Coordinates of C-alpha atoms in Angstrom, one line a residue:
M29 CA 112.5 82.0 115.5
G30 CA 108.8 82.8 114.8
Q31 CA 109.8 85.6 112.4
L32 CA 112.1 83.3 110.5
I33 CA 109.3 80.8 110.0
T34 CA 106.9 83.6 109.1
L35 CA 109.4 85.0 106.5
I36 CA 109.9 81.6 104.9
A37 CA 106.2 81.0 104.7
F38 CA 105.8 84.5 103.3
G39 CA 108.4 83.9 100.7
Y40 CA 106.7 80.7 99.5
C41 CA 103.4 82.5 99.4
I42 CA 104.9 85.2 97.2
D43 CA 106.5 82.6 94.9
F44 CA 103.2 80.8 94.7
S45 CA 101.2 84.0 94.0
M46 CA 103.7 85.0 91.3
S47 CA 103.3 81.7 89.6
L48 CA 99.5 82.1 89.6
L49 CA 99.7 85.6 88.2
D50 CA 102.5 85.2 85.6
W51 CA 99.9 85.6 82.9
V52 CA 99.1 89.1 84.1
A53 CA 100.9 91.7 82.0
P54 CA 99.2 95.0 82.0
D55 CA 99.9 96.7 78.7
T56 CA 98.3 100.1 79.3
L57 CA 98.9 102.8 81.9
F58 CA 95.3 102.3 83.1
W59 CA 95.8 98.6 83.8
Q60 CA 99.2 99.1 85.3
W61 CA 97.7 101.6 87.8
F62 CA 94.7 99.4 88.4
D63 CA 97.0 96.5 89.3
C64 CA 99.2 98.7 91.5
I65 CA 96.2 100.0 93.4
L66 CA 94.6 96.6 93.7
S67 CA 97.8 95.2 95.0
T68 CA 98.1 97.9 97.7
I69 CA 94.5 97.1 98.8
I70 CA 95.2 93.4 99.1
L71 CA 98.6 94.0 100.8
A72 CA 97.0 96.4 103.3
L73 CA 94.3 93.9 104.1
G74 CA 96.9 91.2 104.8
V75 CA 98.9 93.5 107.0
F76 CA 95.7 94.7 108.8
L77 CA 94.6 91.1 109.5
C78 CA 98.1 90.0 110.6
I79 CA 98.3 92.9 113.0
R80 CA 94.8 92.3 114.4
A81 CA 95.3 88.5 114.7
K82 CA 98.4 89.2 116.8
I83 CA 100.5 86.7 114.8
F84 CA 104.1 86.9 113.9
V85 CA 104.7 89.7 111.4
A86 CA 107.6 90.5 109.0
A87 CA 110.4 92.6 110.5
G88 CA 109.1 95.8 108.8
E89 CA 105.7 95.6 110.3
G90 CA 107.2 94.5 113.6
I91 CA 109.2 97.7 114.0
V92 CA 106.2 99.7 113.0
L93 CA 104.1 97.8 115.6
V94 CA 106.7 98.6 118.3
I95 CA 107.0 102.2 117.4
S96 CA 103.2 102.5 117.3
F97 CA 102.8 100.7 120.7
I98 CA 105.4 102.9 122.4
S99 CA 104.4 106.2 120.9
K100 CA 100.6 105.5 121.1
I101 CA 100.3 106.7 117.5
R102 CA 98.0 104.8 115.2
F103 CA 99.7 101.9 113.4
S104 CA 98.5 103.2 110.0
I105 CA 100.2 106.6 110.5
I106 CA 103.5 105.1 111.6
K107 CA 103.3 102.6 108.7
N108 CA 102.9 105.5 106.2
C109 CA 105.8 107.4 107.7
F110 CA 108.0 104.3 107.9
D111 CA 107.3 103.3 104.3
C112 CA 107.8 106.8 102.9
T113 CA 111.0 107.1 104.9
L114 CA 112.3 103.8 103.4
V115 CA 111.3 105.0 99.9
A116 CA 113.1 108.4 100.5
I117 CA 116.2 106.6 101.6
S118 CA 116.1 104.3 98.6
L119 CA 115.7 107.3 96.3
A120 CA 118.6 109.1 98.0
I121 CA 120.9 106.0 97.6
S122 CA 119.8 105.6 94.0
F123 CA 120.6 109.2 93.1
M124 CA 123.9 109.1 95.0
H125 CA 125.1 105.9 93.2
F126 CA 123.4 106.1 89.8
G127 CA 122.5 109.8 89.4
A128 CA 119.0 108.7 88.5
M129 CA 116.0 106.9 89.9
R130 CA 116.6 103.2 89.8
G131 CA 114.7 100.4 91.6
V132 CA 112.1 102.9 92.8
D133 CA 109.3 104.0 90.5
V134 CA 106.0 105.7 90.9
G135 CA 104.3 102.4 91.8
T136 CA 106.7 102.0 94.8
I137 CA 106.0 105.6 95.9
A138 CA 102.2 105.1 95.5
A139 CA 102.4 101.9 97.5
A140 CA 104.3 103.6 100.3
I141 CA 101.6 106.2 100.5
L142 CA 98.5 104.1 100.0
V143 CA 99.1 101.0 102.1
G144 CA 98.9 102.9 105.4
R145 CA 95.8 104.7 104.2
W146 CA 94.1 101.4 103.3
I147 CA 95.0 100.0 106.7
Q148 CA 93.4 103.1 108.3
L149 CA 90.3 102.5 106.2
Y150 CA 90.1 98.9 107.3
S151 CA 90.6 99.9 110.9
N152 CA 87.7 102.4 110.6
R153 CA 85.3 100.0 108.7
L154 CA 86.0 96.4 109.6
H155 CA 84.9 96.5 113.2
I156 CA 84.3 92.8 113.3
F157 CA 88.0 92.5 114.0
D158 CA 88.1 95.0 116.8
K159 CA 88.1 92.3 119.5
W160 CA 91.5 91.2 118.1
S161 CA 93.1 94.6 118.4
I162 CA 96.1 95.3 120.5
L163 CA 96.5 98.8 119.0
E164 CA 94.2 101.6 117.8

């Protein structure tokens, strides 16, 4: 029940954020990559804080938390592996069904690689949140 409420709130936050940012339309490759990297930094901070605060998390982060807890491997490493695995599965399905890369682009691949790395950086640098930690 907690995850359902969390996902509904998360969905409304995404819709609200999208309405605030509808004017953002990066027109050059530089600004597209800038926005992509900035979004991974913000996403990773949100995931890091949710994990540290021990609140309900989305199902994707929940399974990563469980795997990390059971395996005693850092959350950020499992997050990287999990995200990259999902992207690889998406690419495989895309190529099987369409014969081309659809729905997954370089920004998605970059996000799969970078979010876990940013979480690791936050874990190493933001020690003020260490007292909240259940992992790492």
